[in-house]
Coordinates of C-alpha atoms and ligand atoms in Angstrom, one line a residue:
X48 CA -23.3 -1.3 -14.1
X49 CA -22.7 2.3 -14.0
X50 CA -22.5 2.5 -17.6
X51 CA -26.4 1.3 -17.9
X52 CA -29.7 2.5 -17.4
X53 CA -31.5 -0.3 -16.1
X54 CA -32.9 -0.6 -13.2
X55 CA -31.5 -4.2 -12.8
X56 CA -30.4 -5.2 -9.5
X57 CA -26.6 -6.3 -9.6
X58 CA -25.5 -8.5 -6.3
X59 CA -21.6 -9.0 -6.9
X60 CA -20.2 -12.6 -5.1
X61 CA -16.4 -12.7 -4.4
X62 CA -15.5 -15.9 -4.0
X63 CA -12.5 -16.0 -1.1
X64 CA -13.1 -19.1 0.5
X65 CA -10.1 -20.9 -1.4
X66 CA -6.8 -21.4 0.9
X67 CA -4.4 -20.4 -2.0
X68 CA -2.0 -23.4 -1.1
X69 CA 0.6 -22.6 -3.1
X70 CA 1.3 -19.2 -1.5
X71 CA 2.6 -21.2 1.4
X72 CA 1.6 -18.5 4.0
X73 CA -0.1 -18.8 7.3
X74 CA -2.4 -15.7 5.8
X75 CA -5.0 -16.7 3.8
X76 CA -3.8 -16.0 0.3
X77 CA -7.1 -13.0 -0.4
X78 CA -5.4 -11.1 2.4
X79 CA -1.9 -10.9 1.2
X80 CA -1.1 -7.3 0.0
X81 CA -0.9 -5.2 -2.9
X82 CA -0.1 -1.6 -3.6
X83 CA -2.1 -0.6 -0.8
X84 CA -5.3 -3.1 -0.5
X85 CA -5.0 -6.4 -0.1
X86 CA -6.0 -9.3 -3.0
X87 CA -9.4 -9.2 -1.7
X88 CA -10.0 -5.2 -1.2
X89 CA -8.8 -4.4 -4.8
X90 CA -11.6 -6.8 -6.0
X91 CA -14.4 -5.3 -4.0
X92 CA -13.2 -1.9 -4.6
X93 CA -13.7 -2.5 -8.1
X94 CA -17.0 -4.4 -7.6
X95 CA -17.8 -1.0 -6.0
X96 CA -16.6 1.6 -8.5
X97 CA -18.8 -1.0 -10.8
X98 CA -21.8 0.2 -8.6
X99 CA -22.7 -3.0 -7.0
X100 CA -25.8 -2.8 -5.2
X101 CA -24.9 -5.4 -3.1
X102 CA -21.9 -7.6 -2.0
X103 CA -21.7 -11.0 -0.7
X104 CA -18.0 -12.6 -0.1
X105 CA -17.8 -16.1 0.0
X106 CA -15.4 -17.1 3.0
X107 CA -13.8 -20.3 4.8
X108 CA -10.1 -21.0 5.2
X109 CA -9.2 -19.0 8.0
X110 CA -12.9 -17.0 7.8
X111 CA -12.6 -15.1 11.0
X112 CA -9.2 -13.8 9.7
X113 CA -11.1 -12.5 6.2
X114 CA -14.2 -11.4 7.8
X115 CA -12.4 -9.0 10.1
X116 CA -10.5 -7.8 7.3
X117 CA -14.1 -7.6 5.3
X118 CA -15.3 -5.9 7.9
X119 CA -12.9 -3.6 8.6
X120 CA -12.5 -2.7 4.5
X121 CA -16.3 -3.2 3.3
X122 CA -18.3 -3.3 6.2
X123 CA -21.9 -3.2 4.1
X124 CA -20.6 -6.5 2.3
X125 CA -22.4 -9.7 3.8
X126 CA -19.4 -12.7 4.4
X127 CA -20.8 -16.2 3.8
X128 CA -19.5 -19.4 5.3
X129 CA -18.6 -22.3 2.8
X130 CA -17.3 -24.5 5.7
X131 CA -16.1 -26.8 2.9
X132 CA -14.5 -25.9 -0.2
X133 CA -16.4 -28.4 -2.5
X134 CA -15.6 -26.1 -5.9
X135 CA -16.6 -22.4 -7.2
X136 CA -20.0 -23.6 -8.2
X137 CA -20.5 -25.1 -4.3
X138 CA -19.6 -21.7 -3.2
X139 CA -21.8 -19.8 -5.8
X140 CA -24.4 -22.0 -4.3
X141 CA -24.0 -21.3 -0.9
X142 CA -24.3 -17.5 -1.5
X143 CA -27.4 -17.2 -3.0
X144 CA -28.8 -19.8 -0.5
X145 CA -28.2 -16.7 2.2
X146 CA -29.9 -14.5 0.0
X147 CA -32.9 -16.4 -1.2
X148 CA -34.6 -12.3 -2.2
X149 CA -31.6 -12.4 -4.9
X150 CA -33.0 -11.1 -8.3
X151 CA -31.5 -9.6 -11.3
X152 CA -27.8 -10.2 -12.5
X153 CA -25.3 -11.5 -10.1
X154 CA -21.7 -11.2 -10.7
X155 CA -18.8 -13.5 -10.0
X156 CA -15.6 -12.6 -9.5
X157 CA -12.5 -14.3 -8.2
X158 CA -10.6 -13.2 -4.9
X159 CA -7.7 -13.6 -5.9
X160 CA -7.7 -11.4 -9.3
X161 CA -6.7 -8.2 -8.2
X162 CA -6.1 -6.1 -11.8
X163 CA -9.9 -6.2 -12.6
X164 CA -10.8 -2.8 -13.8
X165 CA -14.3 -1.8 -12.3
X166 CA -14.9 -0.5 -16.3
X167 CA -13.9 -3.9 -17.4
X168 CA -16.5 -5.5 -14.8
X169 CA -19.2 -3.0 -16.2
X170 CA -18.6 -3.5 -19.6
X171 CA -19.3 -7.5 -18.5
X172 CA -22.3 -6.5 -17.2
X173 CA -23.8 -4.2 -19.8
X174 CA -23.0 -7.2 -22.6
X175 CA -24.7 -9.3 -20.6
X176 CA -27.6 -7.5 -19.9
X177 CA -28.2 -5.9 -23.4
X178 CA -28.4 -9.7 -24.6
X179 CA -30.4 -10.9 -22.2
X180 CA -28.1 -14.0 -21.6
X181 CA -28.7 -16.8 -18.8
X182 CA -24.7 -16.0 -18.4
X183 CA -21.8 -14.4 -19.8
X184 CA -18.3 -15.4 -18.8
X185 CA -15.2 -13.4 -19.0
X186 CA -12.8 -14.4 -21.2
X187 CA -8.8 -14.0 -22.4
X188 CA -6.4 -15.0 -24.9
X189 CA -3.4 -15.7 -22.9
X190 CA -0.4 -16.9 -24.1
X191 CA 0.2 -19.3 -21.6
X192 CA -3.3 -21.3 -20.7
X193 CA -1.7 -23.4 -18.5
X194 CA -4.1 -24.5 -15.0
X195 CA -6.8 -22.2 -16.9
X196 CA -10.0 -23.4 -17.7
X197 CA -10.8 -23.5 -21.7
X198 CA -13.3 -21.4 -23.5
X199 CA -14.8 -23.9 -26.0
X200 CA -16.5 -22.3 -29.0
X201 CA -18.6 -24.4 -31.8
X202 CA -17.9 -23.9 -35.3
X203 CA -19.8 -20.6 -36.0
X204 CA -17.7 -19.2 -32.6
X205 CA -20.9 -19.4 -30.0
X206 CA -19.8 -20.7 -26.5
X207 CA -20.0 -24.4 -26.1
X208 CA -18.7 -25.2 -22.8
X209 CA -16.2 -24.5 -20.5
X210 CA -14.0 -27.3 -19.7
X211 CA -11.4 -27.2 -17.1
X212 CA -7.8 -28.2 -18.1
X213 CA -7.9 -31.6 -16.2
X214 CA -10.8 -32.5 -17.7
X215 CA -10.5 -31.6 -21.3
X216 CA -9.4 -33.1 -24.3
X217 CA -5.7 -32.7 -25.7
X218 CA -7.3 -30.8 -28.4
X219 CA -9.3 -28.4 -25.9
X220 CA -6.0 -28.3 -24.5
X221 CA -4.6 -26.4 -27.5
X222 CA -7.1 -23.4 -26.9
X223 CA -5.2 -20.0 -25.7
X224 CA -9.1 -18.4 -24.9
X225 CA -9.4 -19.2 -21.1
X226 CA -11.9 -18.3 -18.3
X227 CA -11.1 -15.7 -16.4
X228 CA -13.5 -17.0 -13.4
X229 CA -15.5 -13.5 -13.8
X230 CA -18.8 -14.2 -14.8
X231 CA -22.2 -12.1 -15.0
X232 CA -25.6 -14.6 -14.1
X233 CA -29.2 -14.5 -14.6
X234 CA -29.7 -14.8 -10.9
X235 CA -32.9 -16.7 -11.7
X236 CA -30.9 -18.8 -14.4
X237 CA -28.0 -19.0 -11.7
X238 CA -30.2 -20.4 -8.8
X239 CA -31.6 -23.1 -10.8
X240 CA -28.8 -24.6 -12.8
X241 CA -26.6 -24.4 -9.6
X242 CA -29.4 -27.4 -8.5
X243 CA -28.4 -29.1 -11.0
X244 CA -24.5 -29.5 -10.5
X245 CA -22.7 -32.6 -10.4
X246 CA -19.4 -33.5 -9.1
X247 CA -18.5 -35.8 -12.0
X248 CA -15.3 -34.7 -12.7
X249 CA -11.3 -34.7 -12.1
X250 CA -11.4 -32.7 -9.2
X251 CA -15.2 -34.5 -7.5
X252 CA -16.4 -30.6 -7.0
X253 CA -19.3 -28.6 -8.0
X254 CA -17.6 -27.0 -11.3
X255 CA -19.8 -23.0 -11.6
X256 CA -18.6 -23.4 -15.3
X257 CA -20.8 -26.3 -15.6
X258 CA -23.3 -23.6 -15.6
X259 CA -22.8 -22.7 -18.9
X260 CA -23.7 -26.3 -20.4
X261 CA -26.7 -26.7 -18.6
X262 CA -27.7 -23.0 -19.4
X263 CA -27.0 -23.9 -22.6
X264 CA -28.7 -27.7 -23.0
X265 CA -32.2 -25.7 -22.3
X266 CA -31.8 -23.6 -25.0
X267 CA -30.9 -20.3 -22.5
X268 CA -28.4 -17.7 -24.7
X269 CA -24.8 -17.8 -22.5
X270 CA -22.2 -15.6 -23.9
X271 CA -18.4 -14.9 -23.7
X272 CA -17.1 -11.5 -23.1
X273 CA -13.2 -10.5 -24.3
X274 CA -11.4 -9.0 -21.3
X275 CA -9.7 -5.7 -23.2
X276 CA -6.7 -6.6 -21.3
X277 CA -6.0 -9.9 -20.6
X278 CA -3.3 -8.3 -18.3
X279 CA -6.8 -7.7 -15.8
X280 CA -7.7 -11.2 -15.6
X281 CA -4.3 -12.6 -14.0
X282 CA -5.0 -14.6 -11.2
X283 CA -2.6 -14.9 -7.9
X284 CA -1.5 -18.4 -7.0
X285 CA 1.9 -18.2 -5.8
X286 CA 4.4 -15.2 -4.4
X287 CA 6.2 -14.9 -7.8
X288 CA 2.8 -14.0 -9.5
X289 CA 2.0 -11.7 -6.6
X290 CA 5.1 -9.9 -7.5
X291 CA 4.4 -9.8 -11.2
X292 CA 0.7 -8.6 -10.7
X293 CA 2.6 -5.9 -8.1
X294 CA 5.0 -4.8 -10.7
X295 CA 2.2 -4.8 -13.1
X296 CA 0.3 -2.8 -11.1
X297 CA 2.7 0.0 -10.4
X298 CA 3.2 0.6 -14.0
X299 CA -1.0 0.9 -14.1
X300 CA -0.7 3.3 -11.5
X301 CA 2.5 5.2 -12.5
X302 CA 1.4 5.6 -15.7
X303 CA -1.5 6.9 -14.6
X304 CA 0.3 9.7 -12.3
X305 CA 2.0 10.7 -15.0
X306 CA -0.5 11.3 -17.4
X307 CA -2.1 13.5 -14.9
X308 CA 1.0 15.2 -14.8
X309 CA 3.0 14.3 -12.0
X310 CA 6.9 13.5 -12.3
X311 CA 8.3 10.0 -11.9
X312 CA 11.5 10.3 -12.5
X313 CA 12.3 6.6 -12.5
X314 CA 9.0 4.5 -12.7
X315 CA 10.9 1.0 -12.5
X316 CA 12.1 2.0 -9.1
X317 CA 9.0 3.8 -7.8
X318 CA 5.9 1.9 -5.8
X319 CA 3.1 4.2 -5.2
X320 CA -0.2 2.2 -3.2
X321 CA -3.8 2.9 -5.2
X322 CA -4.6 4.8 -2.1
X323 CA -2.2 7.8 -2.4
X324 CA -2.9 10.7 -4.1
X325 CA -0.7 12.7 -6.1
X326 CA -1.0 16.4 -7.4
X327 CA 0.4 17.9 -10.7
X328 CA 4.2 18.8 -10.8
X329 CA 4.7 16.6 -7.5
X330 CA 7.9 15.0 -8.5
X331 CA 9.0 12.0 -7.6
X332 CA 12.6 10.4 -7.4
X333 CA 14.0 6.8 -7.5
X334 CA 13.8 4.4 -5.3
X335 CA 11.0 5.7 -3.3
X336 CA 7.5 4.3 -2.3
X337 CA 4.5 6.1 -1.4
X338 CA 2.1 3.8 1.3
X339 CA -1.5 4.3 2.2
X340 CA -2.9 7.7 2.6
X341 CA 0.2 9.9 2.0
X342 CA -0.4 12.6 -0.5
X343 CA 1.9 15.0 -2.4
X344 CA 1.0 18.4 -3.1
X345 CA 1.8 20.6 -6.5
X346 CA 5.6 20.8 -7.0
X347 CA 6.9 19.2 -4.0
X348 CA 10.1 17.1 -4.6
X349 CA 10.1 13.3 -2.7
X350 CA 12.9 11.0 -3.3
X351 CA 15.1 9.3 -3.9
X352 CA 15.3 7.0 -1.9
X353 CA 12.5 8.0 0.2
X354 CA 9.9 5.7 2.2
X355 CA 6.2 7.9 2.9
X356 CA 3.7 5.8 4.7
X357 CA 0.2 8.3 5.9
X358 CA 2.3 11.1 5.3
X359 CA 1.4 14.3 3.9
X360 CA 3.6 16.7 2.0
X361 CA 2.8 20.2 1.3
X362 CA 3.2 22.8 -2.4
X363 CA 6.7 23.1 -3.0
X364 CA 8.0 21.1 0.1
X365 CA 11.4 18.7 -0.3
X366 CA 11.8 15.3 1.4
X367 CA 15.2 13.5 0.5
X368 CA 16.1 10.3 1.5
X369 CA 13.7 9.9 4.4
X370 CA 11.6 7.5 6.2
X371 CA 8.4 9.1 7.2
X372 CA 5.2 7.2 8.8
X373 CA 2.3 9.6 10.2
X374 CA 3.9 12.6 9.2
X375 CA 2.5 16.2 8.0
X376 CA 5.5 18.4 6.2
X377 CA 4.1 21.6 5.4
X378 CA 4.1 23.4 2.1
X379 CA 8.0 24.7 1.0
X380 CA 9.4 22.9 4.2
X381 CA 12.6 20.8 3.5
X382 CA 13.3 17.4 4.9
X383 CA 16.2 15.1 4.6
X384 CA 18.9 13.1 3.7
X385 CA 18.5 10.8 6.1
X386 CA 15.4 12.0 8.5
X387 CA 13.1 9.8 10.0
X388 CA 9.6 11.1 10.8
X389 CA 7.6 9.6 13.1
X390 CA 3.4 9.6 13.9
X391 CA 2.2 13.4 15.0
X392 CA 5.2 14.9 13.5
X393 CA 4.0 18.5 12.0
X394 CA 6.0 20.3 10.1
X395 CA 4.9 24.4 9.5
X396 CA 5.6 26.2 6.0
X397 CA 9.2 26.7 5.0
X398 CA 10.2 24.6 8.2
X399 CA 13.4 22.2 7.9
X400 CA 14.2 19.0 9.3
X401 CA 17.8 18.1 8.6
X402 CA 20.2 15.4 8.3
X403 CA 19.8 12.3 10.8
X404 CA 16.9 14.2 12.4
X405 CA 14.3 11.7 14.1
X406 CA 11.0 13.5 15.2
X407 CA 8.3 12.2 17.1
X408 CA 4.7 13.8 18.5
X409 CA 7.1 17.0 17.4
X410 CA 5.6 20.8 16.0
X411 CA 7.8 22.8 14.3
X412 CA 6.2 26.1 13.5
X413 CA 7.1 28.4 10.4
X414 CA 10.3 28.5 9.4
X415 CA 11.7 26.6 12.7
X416 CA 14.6 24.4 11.9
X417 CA 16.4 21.4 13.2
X418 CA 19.1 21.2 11.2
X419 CA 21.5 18.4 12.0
X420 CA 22.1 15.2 14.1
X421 CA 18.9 16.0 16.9
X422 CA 16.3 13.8 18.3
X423 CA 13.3 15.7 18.6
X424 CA 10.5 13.6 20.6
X425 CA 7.0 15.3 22.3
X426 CA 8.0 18.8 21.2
X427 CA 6.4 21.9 20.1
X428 CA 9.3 24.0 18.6
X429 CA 8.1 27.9 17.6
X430 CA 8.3 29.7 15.1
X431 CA 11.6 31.1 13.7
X432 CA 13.7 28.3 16.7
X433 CA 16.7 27.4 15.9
X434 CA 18.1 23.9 17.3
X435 CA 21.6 23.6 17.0
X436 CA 22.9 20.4 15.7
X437 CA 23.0 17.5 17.8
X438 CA 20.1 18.8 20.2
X439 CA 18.0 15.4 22.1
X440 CA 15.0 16.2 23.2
X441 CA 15.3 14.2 26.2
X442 CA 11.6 13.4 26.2
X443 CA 11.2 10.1 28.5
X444 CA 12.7 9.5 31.9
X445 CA 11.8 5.8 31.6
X446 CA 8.9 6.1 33.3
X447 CA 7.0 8.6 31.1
X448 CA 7.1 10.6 28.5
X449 CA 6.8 14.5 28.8
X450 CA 6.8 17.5 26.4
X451 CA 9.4 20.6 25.6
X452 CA 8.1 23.7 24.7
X453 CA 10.7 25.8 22.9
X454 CA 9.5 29.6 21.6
X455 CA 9.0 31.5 19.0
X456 CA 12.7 32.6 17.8
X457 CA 14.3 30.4 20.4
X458 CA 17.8 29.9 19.9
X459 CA 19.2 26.2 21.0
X460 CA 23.0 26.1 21.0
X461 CA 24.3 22.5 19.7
X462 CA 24.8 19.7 21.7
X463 CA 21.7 20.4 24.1
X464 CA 20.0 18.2 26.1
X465 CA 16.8 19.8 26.5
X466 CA 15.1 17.3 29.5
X467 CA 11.5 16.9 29.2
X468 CA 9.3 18.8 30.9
X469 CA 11.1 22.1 30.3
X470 CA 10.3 25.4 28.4
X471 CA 12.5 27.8 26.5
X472 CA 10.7 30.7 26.0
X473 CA 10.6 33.2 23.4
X474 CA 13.2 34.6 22.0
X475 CA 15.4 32.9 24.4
X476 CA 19.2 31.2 24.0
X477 CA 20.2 27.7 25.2
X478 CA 24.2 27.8 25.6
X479 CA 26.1 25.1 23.4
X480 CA 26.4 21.9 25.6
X481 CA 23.6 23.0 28.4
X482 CA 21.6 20.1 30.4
X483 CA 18.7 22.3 30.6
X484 CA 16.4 20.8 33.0
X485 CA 14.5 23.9 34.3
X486 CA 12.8 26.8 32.2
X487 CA 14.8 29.1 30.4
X488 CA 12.3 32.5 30.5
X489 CA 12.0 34.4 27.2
X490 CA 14.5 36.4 26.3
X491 CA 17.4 35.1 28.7
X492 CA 19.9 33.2 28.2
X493 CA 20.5 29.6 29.7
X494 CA 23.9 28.1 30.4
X495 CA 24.7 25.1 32.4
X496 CA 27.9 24.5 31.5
X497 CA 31.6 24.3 33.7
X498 CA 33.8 26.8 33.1
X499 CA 36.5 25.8 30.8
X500 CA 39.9 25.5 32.3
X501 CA 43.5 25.4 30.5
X502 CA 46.5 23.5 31.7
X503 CA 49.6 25.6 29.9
X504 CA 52.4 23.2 28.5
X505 CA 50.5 19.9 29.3
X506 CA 51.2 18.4 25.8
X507 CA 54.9 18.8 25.7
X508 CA 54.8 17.5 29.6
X509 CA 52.4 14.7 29.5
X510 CA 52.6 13.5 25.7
X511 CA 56.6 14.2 24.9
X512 CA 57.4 12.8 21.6
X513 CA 54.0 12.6 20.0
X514 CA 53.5 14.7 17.0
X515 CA 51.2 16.9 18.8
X516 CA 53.7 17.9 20.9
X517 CA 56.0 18.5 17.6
X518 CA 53.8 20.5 17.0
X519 CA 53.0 22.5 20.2
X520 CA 57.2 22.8 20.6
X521 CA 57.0 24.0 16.5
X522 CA 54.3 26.7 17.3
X523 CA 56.5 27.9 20.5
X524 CA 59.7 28.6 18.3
X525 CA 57.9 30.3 15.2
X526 CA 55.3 32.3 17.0
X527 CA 52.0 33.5 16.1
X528 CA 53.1 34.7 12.6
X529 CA 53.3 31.1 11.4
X530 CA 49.7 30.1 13.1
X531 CA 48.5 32.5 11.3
X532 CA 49.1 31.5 8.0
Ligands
UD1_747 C1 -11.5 -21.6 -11.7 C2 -12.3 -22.0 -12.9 C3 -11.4 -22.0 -14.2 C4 -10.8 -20.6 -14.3 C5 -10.1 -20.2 -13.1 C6 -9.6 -18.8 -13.2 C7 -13.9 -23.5 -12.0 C8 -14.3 -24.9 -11.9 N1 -12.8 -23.3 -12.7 O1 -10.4 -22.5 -11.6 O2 -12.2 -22.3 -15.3 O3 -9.9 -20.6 -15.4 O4 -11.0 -20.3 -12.0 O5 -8.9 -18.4 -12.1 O6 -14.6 -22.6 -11.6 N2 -13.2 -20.9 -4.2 C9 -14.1 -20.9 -3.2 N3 -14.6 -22.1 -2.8 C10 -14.3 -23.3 -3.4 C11 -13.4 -23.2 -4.5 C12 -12.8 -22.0 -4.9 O7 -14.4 -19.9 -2.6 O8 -14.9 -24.3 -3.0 C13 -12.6 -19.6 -4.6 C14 -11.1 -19.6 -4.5 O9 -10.7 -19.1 -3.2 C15 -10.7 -18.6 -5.6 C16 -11.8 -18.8 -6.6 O10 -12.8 -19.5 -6.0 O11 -10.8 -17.3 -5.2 C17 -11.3 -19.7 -7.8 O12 -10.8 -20.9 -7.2 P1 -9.5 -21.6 -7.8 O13 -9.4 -22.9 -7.1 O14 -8.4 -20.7 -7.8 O15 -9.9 -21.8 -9.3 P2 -10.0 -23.1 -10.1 O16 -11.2 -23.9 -9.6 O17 -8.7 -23.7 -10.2
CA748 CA1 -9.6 -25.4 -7.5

């Protein structure tokens, strides 16, 4: 595809129509997820990387379910209904009969086969093509055939047939070469020999491997094409093989990090989604996972255990043992152990979020810190603020939710309730242990609490006999010279 010069037409079909019993899951088994896309969205994202001109996805158990997704993921691709799943070379069928314009190669590929590389599919495609072939299938030695269908080669090593296990001989049987269910078509070639399908076999469906005999009986060239990896061709038919294809996967992907330099620290232990992206001499610590669109800028630290899901961290930032969804941390700002960063949270350069911090809809602005124990929820926090540990943000009266404005160089004392809508201003101080419920103007300082009072002698009075009051009666008879020490 992108590898050739031709001006051939390539229309990839992704054949999704299949319920995928064995995954036992009320979501259709091309929708399941992976790293990031689903089963389904790594296949056309390869198809497109491969340069498809056009898409067509073949759909029917549960179709309005996959042609939301479709649409929502690949929105130019074109879903077709196979009502009935009478066999891949049914479904083939019914794709080009919605596109009766279809010229040039067509390729095949499986839903379910989520490790395709889009250079693997174009390599396909340009073997294919230079030979001019009625079709080319895909092929791997695997060490366990098992299910597969066989690659059948005649004695100078030219494709044969391909014969699927239920149907083929014990000797057939024996052969580790199987189809990979990728395939590249004359879509002429295609269009006719799909006419010709029986359902004469184990299974009573329309077999699209039977393409390659009948291709073959009329003297057009068919071909086999060795997948590079045979790791890529590994289907998904049950949840233990989706977890081997997602462990497989994040090795691809790790490896690939760090090759472009980024630091995984421990890559057994670390799940990073196709669609993150990752800068050199981001490190990255155990136990953590990167989801969906969260990047990593150049020497931030992340992990461990730390979840980011659409969460962006900037240069030289530090997130430790967080849970972060919707976030922005700013370059050399320091997060963690133990936060938990919610949508709209933004985070200024050199700003800190602490231990067992939640934020919410919250701004903190350069270098502003909340360092321990706070919930901060619909704030904007100013430059320079201080919030003392174990500040709430009293933000919803169970009604609705309202904002806090603290300024620039603020100074919250701990154990503040800060009750929403209120303003600190700049350069203001909030008393340790205030309710504040009305502004505190900049520069002042605002205090709600009682006035302490002391009760002299009360332990030895009320609590005789305890050692506190040992203690008390101890401190009495030695004076202040023994506190003191
Ligand atoms: C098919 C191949 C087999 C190959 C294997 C690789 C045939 C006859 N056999 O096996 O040689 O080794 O793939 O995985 O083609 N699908 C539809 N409509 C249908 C039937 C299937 O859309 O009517 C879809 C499924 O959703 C799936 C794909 O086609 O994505 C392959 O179907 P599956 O049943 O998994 O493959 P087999 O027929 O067992
Ligand atoms: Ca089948």
């Amino acid at each position: 595809m992108e590898y050739s010069v031709s001006q051939t037409s390539r229309t990839v079909v992704v054949l999704a129509a299949g319920e995928g019993k064995r995954m036992k899951s009320a979501t259709p088994k091309v929708l399941h997820p992976l790293l990031g896309r689903t089963l389904v969205g790594h296949v056309l994202a390869a198809a497109t990387a491969a340069g498809a001109d056009r898409t067509i996805v073949v759909v029917g158990h549960k179709a309005e379910q996959v042609e939301a997704h479709l649409a929502e993921i690949a929105p130019e691709a074109t879903a077709v209904l196979q009502a009935q799943q009478n066999g891949t070379g049914h479904a083939v069928r019914i794709a080009l009969e919605a596109a009766p314009d279809l010229s040039g190669t067509v390729v095949v590929l499986n839903g379910d086969v989520p490790l395709l590389r889009a250079e693997t599919v174009a390599s396909l495609v340009a073997a294919h093509e230079s030979q001019a072939r009625g079709a080319t299938v895909l092929a791997a030695e695997v060490p366990d055939p098992a299910g597969l269908g066989r690659i059948v080669r005649d004695a100078s090593g030219n494709l044969e047939r391909i014969v699927e296990e239920r149907d083929a001989s014990p000797r057939e049987r024996a052969i580790r070469e199987i189809n990979a269910g990728i395939y590249a078509f004359d879509a002429a070639a295609l269009r006719e020999a799909l006419g010709k399908l029986s359902t004469d076999n184990d299974q009573g469906e329309e077999y699209l491997t039977d393409v390659f005999g009948l291709l073959a009986s009329v003297g057009r060239a068919v071909g086999v094409f060795v997948a590079p990896d045979a790791e890529e061709t590994l289907g998904c038919n049950d949840r233990a093989e989706l977890a081997s294809l997602r462990a497989l996967l994040r090795d691809r992907v790790n490896t690939a990090w760090m090759r472009s330099g980024v630091s995984i620290l421990d890559p057994a232990t670390t799940w990073i989604d196709v669609t993150v992206s990752l800068e050199p001499d981001a490190v990255v610590d155990q136990n953590s996972q990167l989801v969906g669109s969260t990047s990593v800028a150049a020497g931030a630290v992340v992990g461990p255990d730390t979840t980011l899901i659409d969460t962006s961290v900037g240069a030289g930032a530090t997130v430790l043992r967080t849970h972060s969804i919707g976030a922005e941390v700013g370059p050399a700002a320091s997060v963690g152990p133990f936060s938990f960063l919610r949508p709209g949270t933004r985070l200024a350069r050199k700003s800190k979020v602490g231990g067992f911090v939640e934020t919410k809809n919250a701004e903190l602005g350069e270098g502003a810190k909340v360092p321990h124990l706070s919930y901060v929820g619909d704030a904007s926090i100013g430059a320079q603020a201080n919030i003392g540990a174990g500040t709430i943000f009293a933000n919803y009266d169970g009604v609705r939710k309202s904002r806090t404005t603290v300024g620039e160089a603020a100074f919250v004392g701990s154990d503040t309730v800060l009750i929403a809508p209120v303003e600190v201003g700049p350069g203001a101080y909030v008393a340790a242990g205030s309710a504040i419920a009305q502004e505190v103007p900049s520069g002042s300082l605002g205090v709600t609490r009682a006035e302490q009072r002391n009760v002299e002698g009360w332990t030895s009075r009320r609590r005789p006999g305890t050692v506190s009051a040992a203690a008390a009666e101890r401190f009495a008879a030695e004076g202040d010279g023994a506190a003191a020490e």
